[in-house]
GROMACS .gro file of C-alpha atoms in nm:
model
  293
    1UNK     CA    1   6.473   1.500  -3.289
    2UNK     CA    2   6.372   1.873  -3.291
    3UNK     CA    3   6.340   2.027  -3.658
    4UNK     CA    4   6.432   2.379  -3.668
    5UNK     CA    5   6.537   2.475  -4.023
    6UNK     CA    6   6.398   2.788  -3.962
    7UNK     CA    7   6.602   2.915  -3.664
    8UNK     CA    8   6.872   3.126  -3.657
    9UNK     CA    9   7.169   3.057  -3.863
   10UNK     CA   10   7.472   2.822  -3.775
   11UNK     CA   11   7.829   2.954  -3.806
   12UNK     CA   12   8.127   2.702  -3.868
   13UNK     CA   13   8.430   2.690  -3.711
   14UNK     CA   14   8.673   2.410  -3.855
   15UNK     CA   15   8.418   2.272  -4.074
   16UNK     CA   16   8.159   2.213  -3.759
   17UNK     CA   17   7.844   2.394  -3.703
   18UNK     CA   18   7.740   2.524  -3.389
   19UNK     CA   19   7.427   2.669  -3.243
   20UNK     CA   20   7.527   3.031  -3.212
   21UNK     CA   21   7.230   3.069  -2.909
   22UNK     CA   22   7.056   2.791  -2.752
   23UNK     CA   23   6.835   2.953  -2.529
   24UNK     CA   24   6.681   3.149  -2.852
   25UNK     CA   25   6.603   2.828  -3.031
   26UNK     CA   26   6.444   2.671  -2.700
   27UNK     CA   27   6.210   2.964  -2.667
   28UNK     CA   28   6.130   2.980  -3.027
   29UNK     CA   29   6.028   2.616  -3.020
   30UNK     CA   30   5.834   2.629  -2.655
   31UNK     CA   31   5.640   2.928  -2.813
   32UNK     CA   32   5.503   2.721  -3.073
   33UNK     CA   33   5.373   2.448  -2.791
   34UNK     CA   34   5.061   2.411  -2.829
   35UNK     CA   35   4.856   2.131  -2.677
   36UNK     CA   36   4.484   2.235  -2.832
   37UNK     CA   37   4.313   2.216  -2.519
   38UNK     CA   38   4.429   1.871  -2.363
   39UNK     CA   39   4.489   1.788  -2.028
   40UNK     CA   40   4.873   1.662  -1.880
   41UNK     CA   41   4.814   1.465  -1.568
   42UNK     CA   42   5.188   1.421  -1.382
   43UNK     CA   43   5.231   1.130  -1.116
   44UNK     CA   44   5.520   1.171  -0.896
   45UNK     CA   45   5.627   0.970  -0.602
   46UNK     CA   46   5.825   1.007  -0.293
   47UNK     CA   47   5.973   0.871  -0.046
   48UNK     CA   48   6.047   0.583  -0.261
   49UNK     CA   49   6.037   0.461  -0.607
   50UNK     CA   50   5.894   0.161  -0.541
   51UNK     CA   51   5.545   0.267  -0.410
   52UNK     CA   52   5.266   0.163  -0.675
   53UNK     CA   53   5.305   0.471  -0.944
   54UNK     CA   54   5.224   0.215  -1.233
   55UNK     CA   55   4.958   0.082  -1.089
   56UNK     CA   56   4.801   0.403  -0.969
   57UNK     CA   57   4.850   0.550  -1.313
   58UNK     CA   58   4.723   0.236  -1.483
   59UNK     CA   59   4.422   0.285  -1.290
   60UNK     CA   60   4.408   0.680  -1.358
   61UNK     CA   61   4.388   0.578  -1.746
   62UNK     CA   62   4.073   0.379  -1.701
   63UNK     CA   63   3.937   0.656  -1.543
   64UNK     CA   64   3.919   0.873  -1.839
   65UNK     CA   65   3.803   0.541  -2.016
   66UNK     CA   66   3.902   0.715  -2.392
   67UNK     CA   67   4.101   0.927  -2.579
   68UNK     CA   68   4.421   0.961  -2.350
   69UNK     CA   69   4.770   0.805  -2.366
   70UNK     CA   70   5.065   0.789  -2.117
   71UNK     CA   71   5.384   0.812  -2.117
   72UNK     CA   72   5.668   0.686  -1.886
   73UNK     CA   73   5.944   0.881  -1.732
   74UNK     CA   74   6.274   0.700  -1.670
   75UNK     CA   75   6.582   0.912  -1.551
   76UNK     CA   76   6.863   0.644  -1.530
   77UNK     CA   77   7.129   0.629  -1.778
   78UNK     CA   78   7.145   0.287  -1.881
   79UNK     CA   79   6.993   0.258  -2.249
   80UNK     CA   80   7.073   0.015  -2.531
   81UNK     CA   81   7.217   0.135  -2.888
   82UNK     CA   82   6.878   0.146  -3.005
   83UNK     CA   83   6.765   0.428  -2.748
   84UNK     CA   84   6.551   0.145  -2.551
   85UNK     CA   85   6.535   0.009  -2.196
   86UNK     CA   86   6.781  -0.274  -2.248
   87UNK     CA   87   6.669  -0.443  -1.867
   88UNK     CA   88   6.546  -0.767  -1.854
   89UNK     CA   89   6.311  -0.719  -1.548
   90UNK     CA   90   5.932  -0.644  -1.636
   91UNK     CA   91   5.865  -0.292  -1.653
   92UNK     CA   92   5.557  -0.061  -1.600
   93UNK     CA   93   5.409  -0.136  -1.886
   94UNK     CA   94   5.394  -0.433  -1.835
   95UNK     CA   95   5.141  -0.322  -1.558
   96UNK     CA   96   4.970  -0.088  -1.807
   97UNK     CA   97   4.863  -0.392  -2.074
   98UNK     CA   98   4.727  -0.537  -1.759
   99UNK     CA   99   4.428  -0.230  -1.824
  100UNK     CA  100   4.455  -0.075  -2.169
  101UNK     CA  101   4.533  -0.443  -2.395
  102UNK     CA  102   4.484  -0.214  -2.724
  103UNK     CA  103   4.803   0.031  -2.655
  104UNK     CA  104   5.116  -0.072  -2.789
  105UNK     CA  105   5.296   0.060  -2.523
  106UNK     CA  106   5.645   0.192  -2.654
  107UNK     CA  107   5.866   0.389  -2.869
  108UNK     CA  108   5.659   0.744  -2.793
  109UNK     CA  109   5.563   0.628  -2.473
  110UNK     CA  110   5.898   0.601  -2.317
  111UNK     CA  111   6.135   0.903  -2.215
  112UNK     CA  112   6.431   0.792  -2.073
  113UNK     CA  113   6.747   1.011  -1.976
  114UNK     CA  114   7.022   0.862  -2.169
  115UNK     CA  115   6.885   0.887  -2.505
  116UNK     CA  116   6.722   1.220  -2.438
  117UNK     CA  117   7.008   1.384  -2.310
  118UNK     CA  118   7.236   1.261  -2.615
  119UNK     CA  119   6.972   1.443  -2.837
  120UNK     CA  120   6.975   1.772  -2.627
  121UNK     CA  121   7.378   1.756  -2.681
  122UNK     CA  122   7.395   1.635  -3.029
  123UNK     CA  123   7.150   1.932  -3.134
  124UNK     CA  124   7.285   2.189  -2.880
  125UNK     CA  125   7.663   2.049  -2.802
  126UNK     CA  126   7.878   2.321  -2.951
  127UNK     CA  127   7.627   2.568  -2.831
  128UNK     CA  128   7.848   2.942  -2.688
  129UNK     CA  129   7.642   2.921  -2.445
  130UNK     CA  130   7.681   2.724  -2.123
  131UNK     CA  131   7.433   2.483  -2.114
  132UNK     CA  132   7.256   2.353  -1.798
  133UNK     CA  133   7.015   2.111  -1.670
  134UNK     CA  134   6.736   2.427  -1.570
  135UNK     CA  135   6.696   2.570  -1.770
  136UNK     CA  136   6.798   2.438  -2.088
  137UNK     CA  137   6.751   2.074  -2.076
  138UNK     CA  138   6.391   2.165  -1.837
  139UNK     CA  139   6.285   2.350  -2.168
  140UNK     CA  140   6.434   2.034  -2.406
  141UNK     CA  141   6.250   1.812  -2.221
  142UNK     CA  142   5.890   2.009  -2.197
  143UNK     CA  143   5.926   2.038  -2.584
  144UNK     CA  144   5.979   1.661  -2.618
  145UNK     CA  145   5.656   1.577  -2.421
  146UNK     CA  146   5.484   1.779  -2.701
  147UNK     CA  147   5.614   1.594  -2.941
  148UNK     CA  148   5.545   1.298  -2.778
  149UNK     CA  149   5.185   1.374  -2.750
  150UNK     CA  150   5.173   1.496  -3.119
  151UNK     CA  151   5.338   1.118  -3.196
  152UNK     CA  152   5.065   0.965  -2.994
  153UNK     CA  153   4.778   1.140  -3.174
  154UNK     CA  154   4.692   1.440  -2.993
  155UNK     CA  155   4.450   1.299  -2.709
  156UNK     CA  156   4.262   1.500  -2.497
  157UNK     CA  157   4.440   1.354  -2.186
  158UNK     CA  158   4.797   1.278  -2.135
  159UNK     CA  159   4.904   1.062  -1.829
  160UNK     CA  160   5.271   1.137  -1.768
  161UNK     CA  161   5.459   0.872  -1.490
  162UNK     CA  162   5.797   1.038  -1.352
  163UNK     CA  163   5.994   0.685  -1.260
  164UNK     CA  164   6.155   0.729  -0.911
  165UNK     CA  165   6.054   1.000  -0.652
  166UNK     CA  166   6.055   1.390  -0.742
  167UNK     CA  167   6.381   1.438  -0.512
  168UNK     CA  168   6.622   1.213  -0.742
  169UNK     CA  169   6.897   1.431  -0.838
  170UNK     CA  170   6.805   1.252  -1.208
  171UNK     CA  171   6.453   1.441  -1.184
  172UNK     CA  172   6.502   1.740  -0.950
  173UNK     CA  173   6.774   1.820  -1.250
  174UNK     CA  174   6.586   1.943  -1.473
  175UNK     CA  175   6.248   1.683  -1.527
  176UNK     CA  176   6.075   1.911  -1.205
  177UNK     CA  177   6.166   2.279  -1.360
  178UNK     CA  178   6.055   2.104  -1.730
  179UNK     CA  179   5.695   2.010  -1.526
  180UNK     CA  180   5.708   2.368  -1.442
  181UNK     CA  181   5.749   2.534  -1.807
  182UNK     CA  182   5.479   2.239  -1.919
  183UNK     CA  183   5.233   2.392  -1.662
  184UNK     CA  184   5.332   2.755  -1.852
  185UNK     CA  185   5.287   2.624  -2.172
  186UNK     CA  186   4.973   2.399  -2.080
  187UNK     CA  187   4.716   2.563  -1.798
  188UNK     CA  188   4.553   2.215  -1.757
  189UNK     CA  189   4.889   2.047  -1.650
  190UNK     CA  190   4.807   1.905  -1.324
  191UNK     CA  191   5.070   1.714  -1.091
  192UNK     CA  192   4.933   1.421  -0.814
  193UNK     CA  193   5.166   1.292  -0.551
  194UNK     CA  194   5.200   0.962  -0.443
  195UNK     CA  195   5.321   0.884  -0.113
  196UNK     CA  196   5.221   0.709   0.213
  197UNK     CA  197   5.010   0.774   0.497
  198UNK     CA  198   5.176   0.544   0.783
  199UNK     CA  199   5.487   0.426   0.884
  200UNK     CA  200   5.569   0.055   0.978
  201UNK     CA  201   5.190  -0.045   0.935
  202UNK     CA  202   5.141   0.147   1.276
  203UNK     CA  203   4.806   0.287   1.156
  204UNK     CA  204   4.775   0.621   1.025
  205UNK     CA  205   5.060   0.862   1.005
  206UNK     CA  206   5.058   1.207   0.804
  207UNK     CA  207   5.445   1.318   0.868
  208UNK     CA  208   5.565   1.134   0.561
  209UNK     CA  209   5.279   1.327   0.367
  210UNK     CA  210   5.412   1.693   0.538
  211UNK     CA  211   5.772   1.577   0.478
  212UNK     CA  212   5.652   1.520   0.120
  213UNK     CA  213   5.498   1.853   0.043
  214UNK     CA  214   5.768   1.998   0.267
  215UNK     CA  215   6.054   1.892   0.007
  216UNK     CA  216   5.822   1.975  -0.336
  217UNK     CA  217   5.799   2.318  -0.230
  218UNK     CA  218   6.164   2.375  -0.190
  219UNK     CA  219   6.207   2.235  -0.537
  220UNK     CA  220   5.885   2.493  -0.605
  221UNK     CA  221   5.644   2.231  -0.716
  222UNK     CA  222   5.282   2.225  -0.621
  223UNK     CA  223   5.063   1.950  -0.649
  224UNK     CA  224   4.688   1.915  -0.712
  225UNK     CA  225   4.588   1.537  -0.603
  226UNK     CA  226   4.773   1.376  -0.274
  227UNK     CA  227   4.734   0.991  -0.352
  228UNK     CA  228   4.801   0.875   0.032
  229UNK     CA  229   4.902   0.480   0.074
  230UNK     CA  230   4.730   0.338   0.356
  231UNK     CA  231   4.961   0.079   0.550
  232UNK     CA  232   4.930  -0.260   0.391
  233UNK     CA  233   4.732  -0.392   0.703
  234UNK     CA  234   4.522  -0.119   0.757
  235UNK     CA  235   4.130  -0.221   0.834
  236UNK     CA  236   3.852  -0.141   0.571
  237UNK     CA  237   3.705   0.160   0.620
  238UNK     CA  238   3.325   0.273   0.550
  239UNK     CA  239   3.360   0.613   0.580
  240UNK     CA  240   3.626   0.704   0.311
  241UNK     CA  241   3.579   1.066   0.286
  242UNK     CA  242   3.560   1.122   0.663
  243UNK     CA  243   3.947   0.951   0.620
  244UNK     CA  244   4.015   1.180   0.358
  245UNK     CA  245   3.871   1.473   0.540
  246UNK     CA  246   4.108   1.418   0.847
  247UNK     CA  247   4.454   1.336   0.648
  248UNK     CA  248   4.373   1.699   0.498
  249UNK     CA  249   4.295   1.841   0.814
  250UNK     CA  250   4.638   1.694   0.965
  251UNK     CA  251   4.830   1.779   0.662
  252UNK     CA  252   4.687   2.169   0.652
  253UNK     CA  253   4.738   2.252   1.057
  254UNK     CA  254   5.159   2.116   1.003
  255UNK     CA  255   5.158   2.302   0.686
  256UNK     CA  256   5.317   2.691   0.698
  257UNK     CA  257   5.013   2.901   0.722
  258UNK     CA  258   4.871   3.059   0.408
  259UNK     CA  259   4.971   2.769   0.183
  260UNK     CA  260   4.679   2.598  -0.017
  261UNK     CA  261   4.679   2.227   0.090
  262UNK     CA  262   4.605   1.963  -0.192
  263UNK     CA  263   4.321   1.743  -0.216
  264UNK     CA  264   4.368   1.429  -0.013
  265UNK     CA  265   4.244   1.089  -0.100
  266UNK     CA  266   4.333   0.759   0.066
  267UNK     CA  267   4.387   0.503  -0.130
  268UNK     CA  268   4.440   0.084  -0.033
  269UNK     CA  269   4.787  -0.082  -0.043
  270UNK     CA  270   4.935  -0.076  -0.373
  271UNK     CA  271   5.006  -0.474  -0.360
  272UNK     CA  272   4.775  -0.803  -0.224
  273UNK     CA  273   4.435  -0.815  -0.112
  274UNK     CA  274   4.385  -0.432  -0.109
  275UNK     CA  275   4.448  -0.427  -0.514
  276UNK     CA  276   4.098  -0.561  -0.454
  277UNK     CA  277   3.863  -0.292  -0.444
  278UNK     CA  278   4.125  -0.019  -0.585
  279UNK     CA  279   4.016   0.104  -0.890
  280UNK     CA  280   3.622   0.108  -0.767
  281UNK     CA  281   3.764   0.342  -0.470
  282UNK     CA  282   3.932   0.599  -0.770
  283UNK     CA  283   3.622   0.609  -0.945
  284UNK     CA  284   3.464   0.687  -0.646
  285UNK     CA  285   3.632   0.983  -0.618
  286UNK     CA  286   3.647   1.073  -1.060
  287UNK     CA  287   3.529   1.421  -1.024
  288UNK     CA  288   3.792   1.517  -0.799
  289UNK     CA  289   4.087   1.341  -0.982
  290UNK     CA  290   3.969   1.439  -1.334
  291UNK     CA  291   3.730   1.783  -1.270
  292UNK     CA  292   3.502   1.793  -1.621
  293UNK     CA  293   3.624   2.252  -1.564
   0.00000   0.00000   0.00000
């Protein structure tokens, strides 16, 4: 997957090569990154997979209307020989050719675990080094999302969906650390959260929203945009921003002091009626998600 003829020489032992240092070859290659400028855009979810990431990121792409791609994140294991999904159930993009009919979604546009982690080991397997998920596989995997983008023609934004929620042993592994190097390697990576702002349709609730940003920065992650879920049966509301406003406000006085609270925007139930008027609310709000800086 990675070419690098000109690295370091290969010894042999017993008629088998073997990378003599890993880590040299990983920091060779993420020196070369270069993204010319573009934009990375990372959606993460938590507390659950299952809270509207496709959709939200679907929506995010028409947004930038032109000139952007994405690419889904899948951490299980299960793959077919041919390094594809083998599950029969619809799958996000199934949801994204709902907006963007003229992208072929697949092949570049789909990461998954299995078949990226037999690449890491069938180019670094017989490595003397120990290898580990962070940071060796973090530094595999921000190298493959530039040559993803490089596959998918270089556009000026890159919408990246990380399947499950940030906390999944499959992500926190090493997919969180690789955002991390990405943001190192790319100064316009930007992360957005997805989560919820209620609890058993009781109205408005911002703990899940604290315990969210409570558990990324243990795992040191930081996030730009805070998508908060409204409850599925919460009322239209005319004054978005003044919702917005006092989600942040809740979020910032339970937050340790000194930390830098996200932007905050509410957004309807990912599923029925409130699918309604969803993407008119995001453009509402297109400045803040996508800043022109």
């Amino acid at each position: 997957m990675l070419g690098t003829s000109s690295m370091r020489p290969q010894c042999t032992i017993e008629g088998r090569d073997f990378v003599r240092d890993a880590s040299d070859i990983l920091d060779q290659l993420l020196a070369a990154v270069d993204f010319e400028g573009a934009r990375i855009h990372v959606i993460l979810g938590y507390p659950r997979s299952d809270i509207g990431k496709a959709e939200l990121t679907a929506r995010l792409g028409q947004l930038l209307v032109r000139d952007f791609s994405i690419i889904k994140v899948d951490g299980f294991l299960n793959t077919n020989k041919d390094g594809r999904h083998p599950s029969r159930v619809a799958n996000d993009f199934v949801v994204y050719r709902r907006f963007h009919e003229d992208i072929a979604f697949g092949g570049p546009h789909l990461i998954l675990n299995a078949p990226l982690m037999q690449s890491f080991l069938e180019r670094f397997g017989e490595c003397s080094e120990h290898l580990m998920f962070c940071p060796h596989m973090a530094k595999f995997f921000a190298i493959e999302i530039h040559n993803r983008w490089r596959a998918l023609g270089k556009p000026s934004n890159l919408l990246i969906e990380i399947g499950g929620t940030f906390a999944d042993a499959e992500v926190s592994a090493y997919i969180v650390p690789g955002i991390g190097i990405l943001r190192e390697s790319c100064p316009r990576t930007r992360s957005f959260l997805l989560t919820e702002a209620g609890f058993n349709e009781e109205g408005i609730k911002t703990r899940p929203i604290v315990m969210a940003l409570a558990a990324a920065r243990q795992l040191g992650m930081r996030f730009e945009i805070v998508f908060a879920r409204l409850p599925m049966n919460f009322p239209d509301v005319d004054d978005r921003d003044h919702l917005n406003h006092y989600v942040k406000l809740k979020i910032r006085d339970s937050l340790v002091c000194g930390l830098r609270p996200p932007g905050v925007l509410c957004i309807p139930y990912f599923q029925r009626a409130g699918l309604a008027g969803y993407s008119e609310e995001l453009d509402r709000s297109r400045g803040i998600i996508f800043p022109t800086d």
